[in-house]
PDB file of C-alpha atoms in Angstrom:
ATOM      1  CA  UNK A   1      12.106  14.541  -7.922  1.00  0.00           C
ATOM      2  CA  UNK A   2      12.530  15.994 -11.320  1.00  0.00           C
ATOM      3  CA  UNK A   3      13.630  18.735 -13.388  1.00  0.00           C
ATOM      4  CA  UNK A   4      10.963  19.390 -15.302  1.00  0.00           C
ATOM      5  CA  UNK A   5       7.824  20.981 -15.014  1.00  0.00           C
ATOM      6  CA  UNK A   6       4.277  21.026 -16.385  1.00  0.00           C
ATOM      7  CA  UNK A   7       1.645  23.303 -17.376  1.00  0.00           C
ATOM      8  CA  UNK A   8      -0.712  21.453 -16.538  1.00  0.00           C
ATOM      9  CA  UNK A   9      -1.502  18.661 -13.407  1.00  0.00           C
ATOM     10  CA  UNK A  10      -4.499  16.144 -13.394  1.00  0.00           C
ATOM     11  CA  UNK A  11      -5.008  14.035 -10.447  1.00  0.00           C
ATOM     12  CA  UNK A  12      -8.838  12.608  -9.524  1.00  0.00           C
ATOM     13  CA  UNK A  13      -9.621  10.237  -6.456  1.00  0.00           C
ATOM     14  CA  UNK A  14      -6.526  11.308  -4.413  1.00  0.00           C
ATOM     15  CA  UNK A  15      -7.929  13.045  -1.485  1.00  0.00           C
ATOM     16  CA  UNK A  16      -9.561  10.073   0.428  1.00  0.00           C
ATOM     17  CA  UNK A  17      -7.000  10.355   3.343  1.00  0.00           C
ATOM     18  CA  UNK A  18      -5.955  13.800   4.773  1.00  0.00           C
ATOM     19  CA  UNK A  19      -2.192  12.623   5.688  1.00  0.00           C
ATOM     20  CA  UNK A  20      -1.726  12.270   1.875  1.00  0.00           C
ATOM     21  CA  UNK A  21      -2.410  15.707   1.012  1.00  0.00           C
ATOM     22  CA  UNK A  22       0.859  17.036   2.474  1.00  0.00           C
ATOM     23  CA  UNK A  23       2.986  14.999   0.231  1.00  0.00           C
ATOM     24  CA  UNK A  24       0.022  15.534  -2.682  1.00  0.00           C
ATOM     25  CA  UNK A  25       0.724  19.258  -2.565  1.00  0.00           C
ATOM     26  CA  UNK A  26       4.634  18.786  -2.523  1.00  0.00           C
ATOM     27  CA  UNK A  27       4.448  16.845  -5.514  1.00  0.00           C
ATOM     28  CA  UNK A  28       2.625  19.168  -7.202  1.00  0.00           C
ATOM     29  CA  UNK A  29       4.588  22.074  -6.181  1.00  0.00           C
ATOM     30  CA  UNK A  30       7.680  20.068  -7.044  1.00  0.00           C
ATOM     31  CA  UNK A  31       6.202  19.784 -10.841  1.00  0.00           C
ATOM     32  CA  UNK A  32       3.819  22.163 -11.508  1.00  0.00           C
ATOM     33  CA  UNK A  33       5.579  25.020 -14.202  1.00  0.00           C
ATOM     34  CA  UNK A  34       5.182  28.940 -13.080  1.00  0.00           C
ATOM     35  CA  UNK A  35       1.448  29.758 -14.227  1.00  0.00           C
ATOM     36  CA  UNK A  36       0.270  26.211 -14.556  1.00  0.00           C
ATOM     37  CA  UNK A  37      -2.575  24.411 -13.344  1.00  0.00           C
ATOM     38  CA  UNK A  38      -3.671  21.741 -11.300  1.00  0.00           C
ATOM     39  CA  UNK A  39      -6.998  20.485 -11.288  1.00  0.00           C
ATOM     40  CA  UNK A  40      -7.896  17.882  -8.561  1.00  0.00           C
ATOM     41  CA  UNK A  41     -10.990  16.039  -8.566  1.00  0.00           C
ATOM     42  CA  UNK A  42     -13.186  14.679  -5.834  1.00  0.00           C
ATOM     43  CA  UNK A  43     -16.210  12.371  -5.729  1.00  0.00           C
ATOM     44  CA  UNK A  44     -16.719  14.260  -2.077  1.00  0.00           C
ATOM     45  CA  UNK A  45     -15.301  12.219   0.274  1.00  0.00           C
ATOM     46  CA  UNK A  46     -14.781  13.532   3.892  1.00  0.00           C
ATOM     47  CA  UNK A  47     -10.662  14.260   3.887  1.00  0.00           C
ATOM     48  CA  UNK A  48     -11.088  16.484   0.881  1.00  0.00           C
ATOM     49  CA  UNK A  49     -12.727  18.798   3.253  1.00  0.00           C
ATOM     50  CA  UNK A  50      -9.442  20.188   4.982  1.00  0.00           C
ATOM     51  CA  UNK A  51      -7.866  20.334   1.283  1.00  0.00           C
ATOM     52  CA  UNK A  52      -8.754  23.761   0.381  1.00  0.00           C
ATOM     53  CA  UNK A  53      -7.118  25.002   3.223  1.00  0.00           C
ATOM     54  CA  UNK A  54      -4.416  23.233   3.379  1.00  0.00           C
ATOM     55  CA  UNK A  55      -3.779  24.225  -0.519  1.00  0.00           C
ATOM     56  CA  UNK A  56      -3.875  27.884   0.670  1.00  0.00           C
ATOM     57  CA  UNK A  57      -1.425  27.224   3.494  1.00  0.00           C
ATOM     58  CA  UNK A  58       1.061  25.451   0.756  1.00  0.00           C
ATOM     59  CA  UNK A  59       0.738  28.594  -1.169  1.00  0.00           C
ATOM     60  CA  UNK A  60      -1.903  28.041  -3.779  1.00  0.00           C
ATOM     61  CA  UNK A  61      -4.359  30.062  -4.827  1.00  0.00           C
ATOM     62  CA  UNK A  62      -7.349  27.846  -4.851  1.00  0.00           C
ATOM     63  CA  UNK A  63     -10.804  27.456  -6.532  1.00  0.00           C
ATOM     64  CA  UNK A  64     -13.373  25.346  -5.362  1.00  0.00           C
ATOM     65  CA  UNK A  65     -16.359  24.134  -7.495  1.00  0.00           C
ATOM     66  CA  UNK A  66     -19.488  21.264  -6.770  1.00  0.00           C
ATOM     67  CA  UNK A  67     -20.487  19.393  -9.240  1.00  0.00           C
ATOM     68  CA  UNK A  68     -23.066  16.869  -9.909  1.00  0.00           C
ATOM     69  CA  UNK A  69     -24.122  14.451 -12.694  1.00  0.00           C
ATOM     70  CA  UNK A  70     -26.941  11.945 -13.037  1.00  0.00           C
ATOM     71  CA  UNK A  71     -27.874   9.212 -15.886  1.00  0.00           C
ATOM     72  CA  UNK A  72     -31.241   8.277 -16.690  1.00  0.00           C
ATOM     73  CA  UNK A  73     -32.165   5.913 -13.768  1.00  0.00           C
ATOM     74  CA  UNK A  74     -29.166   6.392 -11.898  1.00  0.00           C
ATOM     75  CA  UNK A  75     -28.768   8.213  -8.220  1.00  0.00           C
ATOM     76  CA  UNK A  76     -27.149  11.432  -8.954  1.00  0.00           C
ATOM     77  CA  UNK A  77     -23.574  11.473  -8.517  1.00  0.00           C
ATOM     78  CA  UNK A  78     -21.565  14.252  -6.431  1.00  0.00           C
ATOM     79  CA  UNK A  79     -18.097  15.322  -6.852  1.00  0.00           C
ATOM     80  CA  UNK A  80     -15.724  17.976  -6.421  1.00  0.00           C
ATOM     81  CA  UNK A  81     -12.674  20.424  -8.357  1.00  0.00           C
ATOM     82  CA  UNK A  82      -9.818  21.816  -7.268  1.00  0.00           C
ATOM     83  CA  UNK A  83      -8.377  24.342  -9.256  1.00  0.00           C
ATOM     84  CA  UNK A  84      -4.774  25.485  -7.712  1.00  0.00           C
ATOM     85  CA  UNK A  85      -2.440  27.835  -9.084  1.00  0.00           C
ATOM     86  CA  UNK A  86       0.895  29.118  -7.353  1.00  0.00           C
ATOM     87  CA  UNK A  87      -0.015  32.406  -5.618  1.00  0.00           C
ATOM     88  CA  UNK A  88       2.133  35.305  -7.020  1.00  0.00           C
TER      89      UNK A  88
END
């Protein structure tokens, strides 16, 4: 716990296990400052598929977006961001 808050909230590679995002979206609640943002990032692995909703339900408006990337002779890549704001 702490008193102070944040405009802004970066976590990437948190959502592999869907009983972490409960405490994942308390934390952020807990520090994220009144018209902040969190961005969470994903490299699309199967628990981040109940995150969305489960943002929602926490009280966040949400924003989803896919994203891919590929270097030369590399398999393209796939991940995922979570944009979350407090709902008004």
């Amino acid at each position: 716990p702490t008193d102070r808050k944040f405009p802004r909230v970066l976590a990437a590679d948190v959502l592999y296990q869907t009983s972490d995002h409960g405490p994942l979206l308390s934390c952020i609640a807990a520090v994220l400052a009144a018209g902040g943002l969190a961005i969470i990032a994903d490299p699309c692995r199967g628990a981040a598929e109940k995150f969305e909703g489960r943002a929602r339900e926490a009280g966040f408006v949400v924003k989803h977006f896919s994203t891919s990337a590929q270097l030369e002779g590399e398999k393209p890549a796939r991940g995922q961001v979570f944009e979350l704001r407090r709902a008004i």
